PDB file of C-alpha atoms in Angstrom:
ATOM      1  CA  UNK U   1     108.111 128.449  52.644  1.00 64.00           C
ATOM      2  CA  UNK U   2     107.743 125.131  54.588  1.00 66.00           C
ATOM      3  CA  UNK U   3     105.661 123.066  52.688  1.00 74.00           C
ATOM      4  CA  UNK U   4     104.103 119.130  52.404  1.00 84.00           C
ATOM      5  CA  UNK U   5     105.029 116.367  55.411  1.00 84.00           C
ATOM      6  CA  UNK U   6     107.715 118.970  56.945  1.00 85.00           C
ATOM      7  CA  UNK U   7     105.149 121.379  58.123  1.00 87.00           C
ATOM      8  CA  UNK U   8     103.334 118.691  59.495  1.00 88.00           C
ATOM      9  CA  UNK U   9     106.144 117.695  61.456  1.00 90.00           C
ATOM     10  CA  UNK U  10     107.197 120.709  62.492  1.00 90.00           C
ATOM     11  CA  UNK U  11     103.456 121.259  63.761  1.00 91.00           C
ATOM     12  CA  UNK U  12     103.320 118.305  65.214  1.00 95.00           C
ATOM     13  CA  UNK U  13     106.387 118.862  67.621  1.00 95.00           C
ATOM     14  CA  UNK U  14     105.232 122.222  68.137  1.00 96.00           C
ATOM     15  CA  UNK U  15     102.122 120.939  69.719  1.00 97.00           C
ATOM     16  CA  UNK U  16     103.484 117.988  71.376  1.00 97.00           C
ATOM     17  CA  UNK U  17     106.083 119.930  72.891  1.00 96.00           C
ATOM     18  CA  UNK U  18     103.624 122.193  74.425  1.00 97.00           C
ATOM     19  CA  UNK U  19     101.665 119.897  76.032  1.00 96.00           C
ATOM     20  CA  UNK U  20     104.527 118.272  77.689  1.00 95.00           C
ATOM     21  CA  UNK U  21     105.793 121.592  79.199  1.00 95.00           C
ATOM     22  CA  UNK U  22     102.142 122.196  80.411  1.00 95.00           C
ATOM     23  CA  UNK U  23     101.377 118.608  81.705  1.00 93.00           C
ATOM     24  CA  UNK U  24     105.238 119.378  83.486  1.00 89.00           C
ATOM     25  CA  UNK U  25     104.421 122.639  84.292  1.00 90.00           C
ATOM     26  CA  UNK U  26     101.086 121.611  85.786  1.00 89.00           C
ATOM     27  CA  UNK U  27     103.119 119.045  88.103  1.00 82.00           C
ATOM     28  CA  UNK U  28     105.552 121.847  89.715  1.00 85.00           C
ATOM     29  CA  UNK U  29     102.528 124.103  90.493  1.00 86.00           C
ATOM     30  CA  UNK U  30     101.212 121.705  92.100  1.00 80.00           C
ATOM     31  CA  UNK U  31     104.392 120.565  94.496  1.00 78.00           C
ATOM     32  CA  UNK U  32     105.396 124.558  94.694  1.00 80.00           C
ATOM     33  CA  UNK U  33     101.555 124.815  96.485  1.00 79.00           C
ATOM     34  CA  UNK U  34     102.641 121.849  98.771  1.00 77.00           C
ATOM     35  CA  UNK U  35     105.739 123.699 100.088  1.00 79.00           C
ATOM     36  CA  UNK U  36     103.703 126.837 100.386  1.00 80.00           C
ATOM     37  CA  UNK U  37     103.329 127.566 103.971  1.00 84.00           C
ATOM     38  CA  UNK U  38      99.698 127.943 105.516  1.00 81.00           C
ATOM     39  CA  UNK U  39      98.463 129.900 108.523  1.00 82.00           C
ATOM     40  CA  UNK U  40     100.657 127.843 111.037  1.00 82.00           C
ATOM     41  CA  UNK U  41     103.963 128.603 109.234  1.00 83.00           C
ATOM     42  CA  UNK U  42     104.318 125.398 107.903  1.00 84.00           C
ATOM     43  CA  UNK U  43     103.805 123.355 104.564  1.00 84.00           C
ATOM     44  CA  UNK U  44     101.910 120.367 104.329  1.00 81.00           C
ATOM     45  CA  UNK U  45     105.056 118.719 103.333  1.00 84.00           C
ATOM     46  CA  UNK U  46     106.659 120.177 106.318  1.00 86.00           C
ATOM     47  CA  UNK U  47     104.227 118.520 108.343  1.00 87.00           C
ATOM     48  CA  UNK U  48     104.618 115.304 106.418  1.00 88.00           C
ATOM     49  CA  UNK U  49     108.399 115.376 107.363  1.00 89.00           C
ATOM     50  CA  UNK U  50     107.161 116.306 110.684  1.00 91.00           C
ATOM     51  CA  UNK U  51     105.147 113.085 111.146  1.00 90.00           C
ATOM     52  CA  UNK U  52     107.925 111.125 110.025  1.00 88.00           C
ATOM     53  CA  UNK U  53     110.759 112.156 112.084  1.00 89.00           C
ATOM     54  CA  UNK U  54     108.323 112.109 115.168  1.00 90.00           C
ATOM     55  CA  UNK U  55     107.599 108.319 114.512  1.00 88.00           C
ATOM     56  CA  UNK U  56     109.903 106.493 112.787  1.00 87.00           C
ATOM     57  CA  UNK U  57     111.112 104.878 115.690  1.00 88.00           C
ATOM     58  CA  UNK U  58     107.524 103.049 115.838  1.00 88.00           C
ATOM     59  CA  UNK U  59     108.188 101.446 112.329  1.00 89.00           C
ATOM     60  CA  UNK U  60     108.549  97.415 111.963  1.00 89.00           C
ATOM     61  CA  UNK U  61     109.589  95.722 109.484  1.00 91.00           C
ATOM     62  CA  UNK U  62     106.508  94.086 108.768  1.00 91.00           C
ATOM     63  CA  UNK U  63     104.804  97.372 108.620  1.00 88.00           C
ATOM     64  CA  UNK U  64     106.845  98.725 106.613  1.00 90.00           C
ATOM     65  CA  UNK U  65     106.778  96.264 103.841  1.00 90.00           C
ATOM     66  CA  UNK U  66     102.576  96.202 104.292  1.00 88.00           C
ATOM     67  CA  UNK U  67     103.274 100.022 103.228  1.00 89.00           C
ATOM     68  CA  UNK U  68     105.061  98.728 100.665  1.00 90.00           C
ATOM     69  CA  UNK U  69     102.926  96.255  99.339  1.00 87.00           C
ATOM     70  CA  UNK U  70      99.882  98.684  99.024  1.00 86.00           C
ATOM     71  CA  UNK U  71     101.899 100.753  97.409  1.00 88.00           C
ATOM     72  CA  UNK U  72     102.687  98.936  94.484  1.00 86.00           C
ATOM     73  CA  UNK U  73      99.990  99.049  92.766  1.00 84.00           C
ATOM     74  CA  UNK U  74     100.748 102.989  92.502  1.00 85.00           C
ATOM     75  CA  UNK U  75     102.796 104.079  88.926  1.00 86.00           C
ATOM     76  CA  UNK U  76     106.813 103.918  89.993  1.00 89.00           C
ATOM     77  CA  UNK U  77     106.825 107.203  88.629  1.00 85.00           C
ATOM     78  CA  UNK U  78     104.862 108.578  91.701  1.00 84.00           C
ATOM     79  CA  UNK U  79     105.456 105.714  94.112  1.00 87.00           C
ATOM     80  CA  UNK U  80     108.172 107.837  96.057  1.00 88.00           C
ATOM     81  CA  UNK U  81     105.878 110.715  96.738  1.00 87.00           C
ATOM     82  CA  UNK U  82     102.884 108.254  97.412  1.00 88.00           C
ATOM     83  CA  UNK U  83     104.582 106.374 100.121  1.00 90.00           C
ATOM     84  CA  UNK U  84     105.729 109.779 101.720  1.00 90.00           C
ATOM     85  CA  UNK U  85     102.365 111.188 101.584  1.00 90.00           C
ATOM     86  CA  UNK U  86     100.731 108.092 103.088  1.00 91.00           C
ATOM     87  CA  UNK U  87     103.655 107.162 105.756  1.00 91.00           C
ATOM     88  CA  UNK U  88     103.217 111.170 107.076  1.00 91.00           C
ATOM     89  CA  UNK U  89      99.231 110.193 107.348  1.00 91.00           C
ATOM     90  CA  UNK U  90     100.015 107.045 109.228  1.00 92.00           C
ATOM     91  CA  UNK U  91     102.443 108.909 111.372  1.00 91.00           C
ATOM     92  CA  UNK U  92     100.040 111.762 112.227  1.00 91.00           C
ATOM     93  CA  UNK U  93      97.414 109.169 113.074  1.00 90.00           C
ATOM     94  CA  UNK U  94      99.667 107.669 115.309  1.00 91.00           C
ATOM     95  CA  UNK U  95     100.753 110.418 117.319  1.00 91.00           C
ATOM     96  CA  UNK U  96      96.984 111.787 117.653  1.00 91.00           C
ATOM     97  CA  UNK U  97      95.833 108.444 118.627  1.00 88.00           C
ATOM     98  CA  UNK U  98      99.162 108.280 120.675  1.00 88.00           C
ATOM     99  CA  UNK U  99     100.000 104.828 119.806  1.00 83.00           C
ATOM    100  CA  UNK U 100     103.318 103.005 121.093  1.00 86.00           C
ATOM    101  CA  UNK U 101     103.603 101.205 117.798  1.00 87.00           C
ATOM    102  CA  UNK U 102     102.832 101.474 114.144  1.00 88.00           C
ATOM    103  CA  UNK U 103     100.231  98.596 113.653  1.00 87.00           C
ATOM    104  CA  UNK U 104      98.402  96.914 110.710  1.00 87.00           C
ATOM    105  CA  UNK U 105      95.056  98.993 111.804  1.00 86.00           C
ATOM    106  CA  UNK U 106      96.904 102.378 111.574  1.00 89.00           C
ATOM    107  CA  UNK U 107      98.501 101.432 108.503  1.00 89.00           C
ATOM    108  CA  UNK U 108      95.069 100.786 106.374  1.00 88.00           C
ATOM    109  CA  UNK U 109      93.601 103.559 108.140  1.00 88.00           C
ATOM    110  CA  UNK U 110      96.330 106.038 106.953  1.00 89.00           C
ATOM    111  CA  UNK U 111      96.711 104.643 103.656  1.00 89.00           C
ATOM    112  CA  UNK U 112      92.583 105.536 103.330  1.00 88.00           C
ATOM    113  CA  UNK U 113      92.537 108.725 104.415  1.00 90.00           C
ATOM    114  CA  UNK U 114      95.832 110.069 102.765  1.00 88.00           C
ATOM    115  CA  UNK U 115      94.678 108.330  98.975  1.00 86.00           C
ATOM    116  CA  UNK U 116      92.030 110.035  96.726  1.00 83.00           C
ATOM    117  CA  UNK U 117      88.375 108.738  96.440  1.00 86.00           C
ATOM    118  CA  UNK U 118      89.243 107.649  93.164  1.00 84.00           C
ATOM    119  CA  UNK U 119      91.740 105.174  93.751  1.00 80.00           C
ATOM    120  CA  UNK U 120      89.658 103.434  96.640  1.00 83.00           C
ATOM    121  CA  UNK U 121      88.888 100.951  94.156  1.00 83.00           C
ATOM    122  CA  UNK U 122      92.531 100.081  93.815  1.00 83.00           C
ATOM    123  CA  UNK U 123      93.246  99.875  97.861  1.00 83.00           C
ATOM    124  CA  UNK U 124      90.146  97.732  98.300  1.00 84.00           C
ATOM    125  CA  UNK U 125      91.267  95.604  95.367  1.00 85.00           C
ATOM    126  CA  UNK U 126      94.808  95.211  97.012  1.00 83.00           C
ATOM    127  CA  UNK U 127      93.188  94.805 100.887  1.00 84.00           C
ATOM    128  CA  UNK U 128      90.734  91.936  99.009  1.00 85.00           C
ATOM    129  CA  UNK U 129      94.237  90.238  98.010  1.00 85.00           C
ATOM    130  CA  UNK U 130      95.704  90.318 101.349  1.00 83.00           C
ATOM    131  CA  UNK U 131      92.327  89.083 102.611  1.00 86.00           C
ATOM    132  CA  UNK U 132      91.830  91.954 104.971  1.00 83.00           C
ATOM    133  CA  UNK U 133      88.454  92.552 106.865  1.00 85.00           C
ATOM    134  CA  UNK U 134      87.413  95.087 105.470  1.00 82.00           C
ATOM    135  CA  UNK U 135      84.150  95.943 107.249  1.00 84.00           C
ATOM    136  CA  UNK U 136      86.054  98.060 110.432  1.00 86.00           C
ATOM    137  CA  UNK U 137      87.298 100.683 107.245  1.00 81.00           C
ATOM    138  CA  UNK U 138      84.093 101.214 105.132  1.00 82.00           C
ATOM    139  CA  UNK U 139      83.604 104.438 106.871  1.00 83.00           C
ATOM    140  CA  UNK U 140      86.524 105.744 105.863  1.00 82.00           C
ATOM    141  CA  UNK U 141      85.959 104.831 102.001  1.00 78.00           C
ATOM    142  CA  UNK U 142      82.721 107.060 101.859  1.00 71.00           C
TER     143      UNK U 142
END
């Protein structure tokens, strides 16, 4: 019988190896939902690659390291994904708005409407250090 400072340790990897396989778990749910097609056929990551191939022709240099810059602040871990999500956003913008270019504007805009409400705080913080009017966007925090 397992007795003393082993069973706690035993119990203790039981429990932390649980909630590592749930917190993991959690994470592919989440990205098998993305890749699950919706009434048009197509994923929302589908769509994302969509946006991208359709416009990455319209990408400067300067743009793309403004992407890059507002990204940062975003955990490496998730960075990669992040910058996907939001470059698709800018890209869908840009074809609905049927823009010849990628510009500042439609970067910021994009980057707003593809990033939760609760990391607004972040963005502004970021747009505040670039010293960014931010007045033309404050719609599009709300």
């Amino acid at each position: 019988m397992l007795s003393g400072w082993f069973l706690w340790f035993i119990l203790f990897w039981v429990v932390l190896l649980i909630i590592l396989m749930s917190i993991g778990g959690f994470f592919m749910f989440r990205k098998f939902l993305k890749r699950f097609p919706k009434e048009d056929g197509k994923s929302d990551m589908d769509w994302e690659e969509y946006y991208l191939d359709q416009t990455k022709h319209l990408w400067t240099k300067q743009q793309k390291d403004l992407l890059e810059d507002l990204v940062s602040p975003v955990p490496e871990l998730f960075r990669d994904v992040a910058r996907h999500k939001i470059a698709g956003k800018i890209g869908e913008l840009a074809i609905k708005e049927k823009a010849g270019d990628i510009t500042e504007d439609l970067v910021i805009r994009g980057y707003i409407i593809a990033t939760p409400k609760r990391d607004h705080k972040f963005l502004q913080k970021k747009l505040a250090e670039r010293e960014v009017n931010m007045s033309p966007y404050e719609h599009l925090f709300s």
